[in-house]
Short mmCIF file of C-alpha atoms and ligand atoms in Angstrom, two decimals:
data_model
loop_
_atom_site.label_atom_id
_atom_site.label_comp_id
_atom_site.label_asym_id
_atom_site.label_seq_id
_atom_site.Cartn_x
_atom_site.Cartn_y
_atom_site.Cartn_z
CA MET A 13 4.90 -1.46 -44.96
CA ALA A 14 6.25 -3.76 -42.29
CA LYS A 15 5.44 -7.47 -42.31
CA ILE A 16 3.51 -8.70 -39.27
CA LEU A 17 3.08 -12.36 -38.31
CA VAL A 18 -0.29 -12.93 -36.66
CA THR A 19 -0.53 -16.23 -34.77
CA GLY A 20 -4.08 -17.54 -34.44
CA GLY A 21 -5.09 -15.46 -37.46
CA CYS A 22 -8.12 -17.68 -38.13
CA GLY A 23 -9.40 -17.14 -34.59
CA TYR A 24 -11.88 -14.60 -33.30
CA ILE A 25 -9.67 -11.65 -32.33
CA GLY A 26 -6.91 -12.70 -34.75
CA SER A 27 -9.14 -12.46 -37.83
CA HIS A 28 -10.47 -9.03 -36.84
CA THR A 29 -6.90 -7.88 -36.25
CA LEU A 30 -5.81 -9.08 -39.70
CA VAL A 31 -8.55 -6.86 -41.16
CA ASP A 32 -7.43 -3.84 -39.14
CA LEU A 33 -3.74 -4.32 -39.97
CA VAL A 34 -4.42 -4.67 -43.71
CA GLU A 35 -6.72 -1.63 -43.66
CA ASN A 36 -3.85 0.31 -42.12
CA GLY A 37 -1.40 -0.79 -44.81
CA TYR A 38 0.49 -3.60 -43.05
CA ASP A 39 1.70 -6.68 -44.84
CA VAL A 40 0.36 -9.69 -42.90
CA ILE A 41 0.84 -13.43 -42.72
CA SER A 42 -1.03 -15.79 -40.43
CA VAL A 43 -0.06 -18.99 -38.67
CA ASP A 44 -2.89 -21.14 -37.39
CA ASP A 45 -3.06 -24.92 -37.11
CA ASN A 46 -6.87 -24.70 -37.33
CA SER A 47 -7.21 -27.10 -34.41
CA ARG A 48 -9.90 -24.78 -33.02
CA SER A 49 -10.62 -22.56 -35.97
CA THR A 50 -11.20 -22.76 -39.68
CA SER A 51 -9.28 -21.22 -42.56
CA ALA A 52 -12.72 -20.49 -44.12
CA ILE A 53 -12.74 -17.36 -41.92
CA LEU A 54 -9.87 -15.96 -44.00
CA LYS A 55 -12.26 -15.81 -46.99
CA GLY A 56 -14.21 -13.28 -44.93
CA VAL A 57 -11.03 -11.31 -44.18
CA GLU A 58 -10.21 -11.33 -47.90
CA LYS A 59 -13.71 -10.15 -48.84
CA ILE A 60 -13.52 -7.25 -46.40
CA THR A 61 -9.99 -6.14 -47.29
CA GLY A 62 -9.72 -7.22 -50.93
CA LYS A 63 -6.32 -8.81 -50.11
CA PRO A 64 -5.47 -12.54 -50.10
CA ILE A 65 -4.08 -13.69 -46.74
CA LYS A 66 -1.47 -16.44 -46.48
CA ASN A 67 -1.96 -18.87 -43.60
CA TYR A 68 0.69 -21.35 -42.52
CA LYS A 69 -1.14 -24.36 -41.11
CA VAL A 70 1.49 -25.00 -38.47
CA ASP A 71 1.34 -26.07 -34.83
CA LEU A 72 3.56 -23.63 -32.93
CA CYS A 73 4.39 -26.45 -30.50
CA ASN A 74 6.44 -27.92 -33.35
CA PHE A 75 9.65 -25.91 -33.24
CA ASP A 76 11.06 -26.95 -36.63
CA ASP A 77 7.86 -26.03 -38.49
CA THR A 78 7.70 -22.71 -36.64
CA PHE A 79 11.35 -21.96 -37.41
CA ALA A 80 10.72 -22.68 -41.11
CA ILE A 81 8.13 -19.85 -41.25
CA PHE A 82 10.76 -17.39 -40.03
CA GLU A 83 13.35 -18.75 -42.48
CA GLU A 84 10.91 -18.17 -45.32
CA ASN A 85 9.93 -14.70 -44.03
CA ARG A 86 13.16 -13.12 -42.83
CA ASP A 87 11.53 -9.69 -43.10
CA ILE A 88 9.01 -10.27 -40.26
CA LYS A 89 9.14 -7.11 -38.14
CA GLY A 90 6.44 -7.83 -35.64
CA ILE A 91 4.55 -10.70 -34.09
CA ILE A 92 1.08 -10.52 -32.61
CA HIS A 93 0.61 -13.72 -30.63
CA PHE A 94 -3.02 -14.77 -30.22
CA ALA A 95 -2.75 -18.53 -30.73
CA ALA A 96 -3.70 -20.29 -27.49
CA PHE A 97 -6.33 -22.48 -25.88
CA LYS A 98 -8.82 -20.27 -24.02
CA ALA A 99 -11.63 -22.34 -22.51
CA VAL A 100 -11.57 -21.74 -18.78
CA GLY A 101 -13.56 -24.88 -17.80
CA GLU A 102 -11.54 -27.15 -20.07
CA SER A 103 -8.33 -25.79 -18.56
CA VAL A 104 -9.51 -26.90 -15.10
CA GLU A 105 -10.11 -30.43 -16.42
CA LYS A 106 -6.95 -30.63 -18.53
CA PRO A 107 -4.37 -28.33 -16.92
CA LEU A 108 -1.33 -30.04 -18.44
CA MET A 109 -2.75 -29.67 -21.94
CA TYR A 110 -3.14 -25.92 -21.30
CA PHE A 111 0.33 -25.42 -19.84
CA GLU A 112 1.94 -27.52 -22.57
CA ASN A 113 0.13 -25.87 -25.46
CA ASN A 114 0.05 -22.22 -24.36
CA LEU A 115 3.60 -22.12 -22.97
CA THR A 116 5.42 -24.33 -25.49
CA SER A 117 4.03 -22.32 -28.40
CA LEU A 118 5.15 -19.06 -26.77
CA ILE A 119 8.62 -20.39 -26.00
CA ASN A 120 9.07 -21.73 -29.54
CA LEU A 121 8.08 -18.36 -30.97
CA LEU A 122 10.48 -16.55 -28.66
CA LYS A 123 13.35 -18.85 -29.70
CA CYS A 124 12.67 -17.70 -33.26
CA VAL A 125 12.43 -14.06 -32.16
CA GLN A 126 15.86 -14.47 -30.54
CA GLU A 127 17.38 -16.13 -33.61
CA PHE A 128 15.90 -13.71 -36.18
CA LYS A 129 16.09 -10.62 -33.92
CA THR A 130 12.44 -9.74 -34.50
CA PRO A 131 12.02 -6.24 -33.07
CA TRP A 132 8.33 -6.13 -31.98
CA PHE A 133 6.23 -8.63 -30.00
CA VAL A 134 2.62 -8.06 -28.92
CA PHE A 135 1.09 -10.59 -26.50
CA SER A 136 -2.57 -11.44 -26.07
CA SER A 137 -3.07 -11.24 -22.33
CA SER A 138 -6.25 -10.98 -20.29
CA CYS A 139 -7.84 -9.22 -17.35
CA THR A 140 -7.89 -12.69 -15.82
CA VAL A 141 -4.32 -11.92 -14.61
CA TYR A 142 -5.85 -9.59 -11.97
CA GLY A 143 -7.70 -12.52 -10.35
CA GLU A 144 -10.37 -11.27 -7.92
CA PRO A 145 -9.35 -7.59 -7.68
CA ASP A 146 -9.50 -5.46 -4.50
CA THR A 147 -11.58 -2.87 -6.36
CA PRO A 148 -13.73 -3.52 -9.46
CA VAL A 149 -11.79 -1.00 -11.54
CA VAL A 150 -8.20 -2.03 -12.29
CA THR A 151 -5.23 -0.13 -13.68
CA GLU A 152 -2.14 -1.76 -15.16
CA GLU A 153 -0.50 -1.27 -11.73
CA SER A 154 -3.18 -3.17 -9.83
CA PRO A 155 -1.69 -6.22 -8.10
CA LEU A 156 -1.92 -9.56 -9.85
CA LYS A 157 -3.83 -12.08 -7.72
CA PRO A 158 -3.75 -15.88 -7.99
CA ALA A 159 -5.33 -16.93 -11.27
CA ALA A 160 -8.77 -18.53 -10.99
CA SER A 161 -7.94 -21.24 -13.57
CA PRO A 162 -5.00 -22.93 -15.32
CA TYR A 163 -5.97 -20.88 -18.40
CA GLY A 164 -5.49 -17.70 -16.35
CA ALA A 165 -2.21 -19.07 -15.00
CA THR A 166 -0.92 -19.55 -18.57
CA LYS A 167 -1.62 -15.85 -19.22
CA GLN A 168 0.22 -14.83 -16.03
CA MET A 169 3.13 -17.13 -16.90
CA GLY A 170 3.16 -15.86 -20.47
CA GLU A 171 3.58 -12.33 -19.11
CA GLN A 172 6.39 -13.51 -16.81
CA ILE A 173 8.20 -15.36 -19.59
CA LEU A 174 8.04 -12.25 -21.78
CA THR A 175 9.25 -10.03 -18.94
CA GLU A 176 12.33 -12.19 -18.35
CA PHE A 177 12.90 -12.70 -22.08
CA GLN A 178 12.78 -8.97 -22.70
CA LYS A 179 15.48 -8.30 -20.07
CA ALA A 180 17.87 -10.57 -21.94
CA ASN A 181 16.93 -9.57 -25.50
CA ASN A 182 16.45 -6.46 -27.52
CA THR A 183 12.85 -7.12 -28.53
CA ASN A 184 10.22 -4.51 -27.68
CA VAL A 185 7.26 -6.15 -25.95
CA ILE A 186 3.67 -5.02 -25.40
CA LEU A 187 1.27 -6.95 -23.20
CA LEU A 188 -2.39 -6.23 -24.00
CA ARG A 189 -4.84 -7.22 -21.28
CA TYR A 190 -8.27 -7.73 -22.85
CA PHE A 191 -11.44 -7.42 -20.84
CA ASN A 192 -14.46 -9.17 -22.48
CA PRO A 193 -14.22 -9.04 -26.29
CA VAL A 194 -17.63 -9.45 -27.96
CA GLY A 195 -19.47 -8.58 -31.19
CA ALA A 196 -18.42 -9.11 -34.78
CA HIS A 197 -17.31 -7.16 -37.84
CA PRO A 198 -20.30 -5.05 -39.02
CA SER A 199 -20.23 -6.84 -42.41
CA ALA A 200 -20.94 -10.17 -40.63
CA LEU A 201 -18.25 -11.71 -42.84
CA ILE A 202 -16.20 -12.66 -39.76
CA GLY A 203 -17.14 -13.31 -36.14
CA GLU A 204 -16.78 -15.70 -33.26
CA LEU A 205 -17.13 -19.46 -33.85
CA PRO A 206 -17.50 -21.14 -30.48
CA ILE A 207 -16.82 -24.88 -30.52
CA GLY A 208 -19.52 -26.94 -28.82
CA LYS A 209 -21.79 -25.35 -26.23
CA PRO A 210 -20.69 -21.74 -25.78
CA GLN A 211 -19.21 -20.87 -22.39
CA ASN A 212 -19.09 -17.11 -22.92
CA LEU A 213 -22.05 -14.84 -22.38
CA VAL A 214 -22.68 -13.27 -25.78
CA PRO A 215 -22.54 -16.48 -27.89
CA ALA A 216 -24.82 -18.07 -25.26
CA ILE A 217 -27.28 -15.19 -25.74
CA THR A 218 -27.25 -15.23 -29.56
CA GLN A 219 -27.42 -19.04 -29.82
CA THR A 220 -30.42 -19.06 -27.48
CA ALA A 221 -32.14 -16.28 -29.40
CA ILE A 222 -31.66 -18.07 -32.72
CA GLY A 223 -32.96 -21.35 -31.28
CA LYS A 224 -29.72 -23.38 -31.26
CA LEU A 225 -30.04 -23.56 -27.46
CA PRO A 226 -33.43 -23.94 -25.74
CA LYS A 227 -32.61 -21.44 -22.96
CA MET A 228 -29.72 -19.80 -21.21
CA THR A 229 -28.83 -19.43 -17.57
CA VAL A 230 -27.69 -16.28 -15.79
CA PHE A 231 -25.09 -17.52 -13.37
CA GLY A 232 -26.25 -15.89 -10.14
CA ASP A 233 -28.24 -12.79 -9.22
CA ASP A 234 -27.19 -12.62 -5.58
CA TYR A 235 -23.83 -10.85 -6.00
CA PRO A 236 -23.22 -7.51 -4.29
CA THR A 237 -23.73 -5.52 -7.52
CA ARG A 238 -26.48 -3.10 -8.64
CA ASP A 239 -28.80 -5.87 -9.89
CA GLY A 240 -27.12 -8.90 -8.32
CA SER A 241 -25.45 -10.22 -11.51
CA ASN A 242 -21.71 -10.04 -12.31
CA VAL A 243 -20.17 -6.87 -13.73
CA ARG A 244 -17.84 -7.10 -16.74
CA ASP A 245 -16.31 -4.72 -19.26
CA TYR A 246 -17.58 -5.83 -22.68
CA ILE A 247 -15.56 -4.39 -25.53
CA HIS A 248 -16.19 -4.64 -29.28
CA VAL A 249 -13.74 -6.98 -30.99
CA SER A 250 -13.00 -4.41 -33.73
CA ASP A 251 -11.96 -1.89 -31.07
CA ILE A 252 -9.68 -4.53 -29.53
CA ALA A 253 -8.30 -5.32 -33.00
CA HIS A 254 -7.48 -1.67 -33.70
CA ALA A 255 -5.49 -1.42 -30.47
CA HIS A 256 -3.09 -4.02 -31.92
CA THR A 257 -2.44 -1.90 -34.99
CA LEU A 258 -1.84 1.11 -32.73
CA ALA A 259 0.54 -0.98 -30.57
CA ILE A 260 2.55 -2.02 -33.65
CA LYS A 261 2.63 1.60 -34.92
CA TYR A 262 3.76 2.78 -31.49
CA LEU A 263 6.72 0.39 -31.58
CA GLU A 264 7.45 1.15 -35.21
CA GLU A 265 7.63 4.87 -34.46
CA GLU A 266 9.84 4.09 -31.43
CA LYS A 267 7.50 5.95 -29.11
CA ASN A 268 7.78 3.37 -26.31
CA LYS A 269 9.51 4.65 -23.20
CA SER A 270 10.33 1.22 -21.92
CA LYS A 271 11.05 -2.08 -23.67
CA LEU A 272 8.01 -3.73 -22.09
CA GLU A 273 4.72 -1.91 -21.71
CA ILE A 274 1.29 -3.07 -20.54
CA PHE A 275 -2.14 -1.77 -21.58
CA ASN A 276 -5.66 -2.57 -20.42
CA LEU A 277 -8.14 -2.88 -23.27
CA GLY A 278 -11.66 -2.27 -22.03
CA THR A 279 -14.25 0.49 -22.43
CA GLY A 280 -14.02 1.52 -18.78
CA ASN A 281 -17.75 0.79 -18.29
CA GLY A 282 -18.92 -1.98 -16.02
CA VAL A 283 -22.04 -3.74 -17.34
CA THR A 284 -24.06 -6.41 -15.51
CA VAL A 285 -25.14 -9.68 -17.14
CA LEU A 286 -28.79 -8.56 -16.92
CA GLU A 287 -27.97 -5.20 -18.55
CA ALA A 288 -26.18 -7.01 -21.38
CA ILE A 289 -29.29 -9.16 -21.92
CA LYS A 290 -31.52 -6.05 -21.94
CA SER A 291 -29.32 -4.41 -24.56
CA PHE A 292 -29.52 -7.56 -26.70
CA GLU A 293 -33.31 -7.73 -26.40
CA LYS A 294 -33.59 -4.06 -27.38
CA VAL A 295 -31.44 -4.22 -30.51
CA SER A 296 -32.68 -7.63 -31.72
CA GLY A 297 -36.33 -7.29 -30.79
CA VAL A 298 -36.13 -10.88 -29.47
CA LYS A 299 -37.32 -11.78 -25.99
CA LEU A 300 -34.57 -13.98 -24.59
CA ASN A 301 -35.51 -17.24 -22.88
CA TYR A 302 -33.34 -17.18 -19.77
CA GLU A 303 -33.49 -18.31 -16.18
CA ILE A 304 -31.54 -17.33 -13.09
CA GLY A 305 -29.30 -20.19 -11.99
CA PRO A 306 -26.63 -20.75 -9.35
CA ARG A 307 -23.29 -18.96 -9.38
CA ARG A 308 -20.60 -20.38 -11.71
CA PRO A 309 -17.53 -21.49 -9.73
CA GLY A 310 -14.53 -19.25 -10.33
CA ASP A 311 -16.51 -16.18 -11.49
CA ILE A 312 -15.18 -12.81 -10.35
CA ILE A 313 -17.87 -10.53 -8.83
CA ALA A 314 -17.02 -7.38 -10.75
CA ILE A 315 -14.15 -6.15 -12.89
CA TYR A 316 -13.73 -3.36 -15.43
CA ALA A 317 -10.84 -1.44 -16.90
CA ASN A 318 -9.22 1.84 -16.19
CA ASN A 319 -8.20 2.44 -19.83
CA ASP A 320 -6.53 5.85 -19.41
CA LYS A 321 -3.12 4.51 -20.38
CA ALA A 322 -4.23 3.00 -23.71
CA LYS A 323 -6.10 6.23 -24.49
CA ASN A 324 -3.32 8.62 -23.52
CA VAL A 325 -0.29 6.68 -24.70
CA LEU A 326 -1.54 4.69 -27.71
CA GLY A 327 -4.21 7.22 -28.73
CA TRP A 328 -6.80 4.42 -28.62
CA GLU A 329 -10.49 5.20 -28.28
CA PRO A 330 -13.05 2.41 -28.09
CA LYS A 331 -15.84 3.53 -30.45
CA ARG A 332 -18.60 0.91 -30.39
CA SER A 333 -21.41 1.00 -27.81
CA LEU A 334 -22.87 -2.00 -25.96
CA ASP A 335 -25.85 -1.91 -28.34
CA GLU A 336 -23.49 -2.10 -31.36
CA MET A 337 -21.68 -5.03 -29.76
CA MET A 338 -24.97 -6.88 -29.38
CA ALA A 339 -26.30 -5.88 -32.81
CA THR A 340 -23.18 -7.08 -34.65
CA ALA A 341 -23.06 -10.33 -32.65
CA TRP A 342 -26.71 -10.91 -33.58
CA LYS A 343 -26.12 -10.13 -37.26
CA TRP A 344 -23.27 -12.67 -37.28
CA GLU A 345 -25.40 -15.36 -35.62
CA GLN A 346 -28.13 -14.80 -38.22
CA ARG A 347 -25.57 -15.03 -41.00
CA LEU A 348 -24.41 -18.42 -39.65
CA LYS A 349 -28.00 -19.59 -39.75
CA ASN A 350 -28.94 -18.21 -43.15
CA ASP A 351 -25.77 -18.87 -45.13
CA GLU A 352 -25.97 -22.66 -45.34
CA HIS A 353 -22.99 -22.93 -47.68
CA PHE A 354 -20.71 -20.90 -45.41
CA PHE A 355 -21.86 -22.76 -42.34
CA SER A 356 -21.39 -26.24 -43.80
CA SER A 357 -17.89 -25.40 -45.04
CA ILE A 358 -17.07 -24.24 -41.50
CA GLN A 359 -18.62 -27.31 -39.87
CA SER A 360 -16.69 -29.71 -42.08
CA GLU A 361 -13.41 -28.03 -41.17
CA LEU A 362 -14.14 -27.78 -37.44
CA ASN A 363 -15.22 -31.43 -37.07
C1 UD1 B 27 -13.60 -15.54 -19.09
C2 UD1 B 27 -12.20 -15.48 -18.53
C3 UD1 B 27 -11.37 -14.52 -19.34
C4 UD1 B 27 -11.37 -14.94 -20.78
C5 UD1 B 27 -12.81 -14.95 -21.26
C6 UD1 B 27 -12.88 -15.38 -22.70
C7 UD1 B 27 -11.75 -15.71 -16.17
C8 UD1 B 27 -11.98 -15.18 -14.81
N1 UD1 B 27 -12.28 -15.03 -17.16
O1 UD1 B 27 -14.20 -14.28 -18.82
O2 UD1 B 27 -10.06 -14.50 -18.90
O3 UD1 B 27 -10.60 -14.05 -21.52
O4 UD1 B 27 -13.58 -15.85 -20.45
O5 UD1 B 27 -12.81 -16.76 -22.85
O6 UD1 B 27 -11.10 -16.70 -16.33
N2 UD1 B 27 -22.55 -15.79 -17.97
C9 UD1 B 27 -23.86 -16.20 -17.71
N3 UD1 B 27 -24.38 -17.21 -18.47
C10 UD1 B 27 -23.68 -17.82 -19.48
C11 UD1 B 27 -22.35 -17.39 -19.74
C12 UD1 B 27 -21.82 -16.38 -18.95
O7 UD1 B 27 -24.53 -15.67 -16.83
O8 UD1 B 27 -24.23 -18.74 -20.12
C13 UD1 B 27 -21.99 -14.70 -17.17
C14 UD1 B 27 -20.79 -15.11 -16.33
O9 UD1 B 27 -21.18 -15.60 -15.08
C15 UD1 B 27 -20.03 -13.79 -16.23
C16 UD1 B 27 -20.37 -13.06 -17.55
O10 UD1 B 27 -21.53 -13.71 -18.05
O11 UD1 B 27 -20.53 -13.03 -15.18
C17 UD1 B 27 -19.27 -13.15 -18.59
O12 UD1 B 27 -18.88 -14.51 -18.72
P1 UD1 B 27 -17.88 -15.00 -19.88
O13 UD1 B 27 -18.36 -14.48 -21.18
O14 UD1 B 27 -17.71 -16.47 -19.73
O15 UD1 B 27 -16.52 -14.24 -19.57
P2 UD1 B 27 -15.64 -14.16 -18.23
O16 UD1 B 27 -15.92 -15.29 -17.33
O17 UD1 B 27 -15.78 -12.78 -17.70
#
């Protein structure tokens, strides 16, 4: 089976995608500098799949080190590029760090793609490229609005770079726009490892429920939505991961009609923050300690995916319900608490 290079393979979506690719017979290698992740997560991937995973601890901003991976693996057929900084608030404080890291790494990879004529490239994009949309539901054709943060701008620029690169090269490109990936592998052997105080909703919920945080805040209940809180499209990380395997298969089978295609990856269901909390309380049996606070600057009122294209063209079908997303996220949080050995090995690598 074809060899796929997964960048950011020790990260949240990257590790789940390694599992899905291996389970579908692909040969995988990972590159991750572990600046915001730990290679301990690959032990979980190995336990689930029964296959050892090779990780190159390389910073993609270093061109020579990146090039050396391609020289050593001349048979790489596809690249799935996850590696990037992704904290929205941090990107506002340190915009240059975000532009430098997220764009230099992409450009270095593409120089290698050009040199080694790698045929398939899948890019980790985000619904953030739609900015504040005119309607809550967006299709791939919906207009792109100004990004709400430098992080969002790096995703828009990444898409632009790939669009121009594709016109001048023979590589087949797929841009996958994720909505809100949440949950964990049902085994609880891999999951999300937020660094510091979690900014995203689901880790904030589970860390509050487990007692790591005293309480959590719902950022606003005065929006024009059905209960006043923001609407998002939460999607299980394993469903997101499987879409990457389908995207690679699609390119491998030469089913793509154009050399650059875009797919939304969401369930198509808009869920409010308060509904997400209710689902968590139901599946965990824990009453969450939360308060209603002010709006968070930069938050979009409501956005969810029209996912018809991914369903019809890639044959993708998101399978896990909101309750399963919450239940697996909770199981993972409990594992982090109960498995002292695992947790301390992670802490020592992340610090
Ligand atoms: C953001 C980014 C998105 C990125 C994602 C993952 C934007 C507009 N969106 O999504 O591109 O891929 O993070 O990093 O840049 N909430 C609370 N309390 C909390 C945390 C969150 O009420 O403690 C609410 C937020 O106000 C929001 C919802 O939960 O309504 C989801 O927030 P979050 O998980 O941070 O994701 P997004 O902001 O949607």
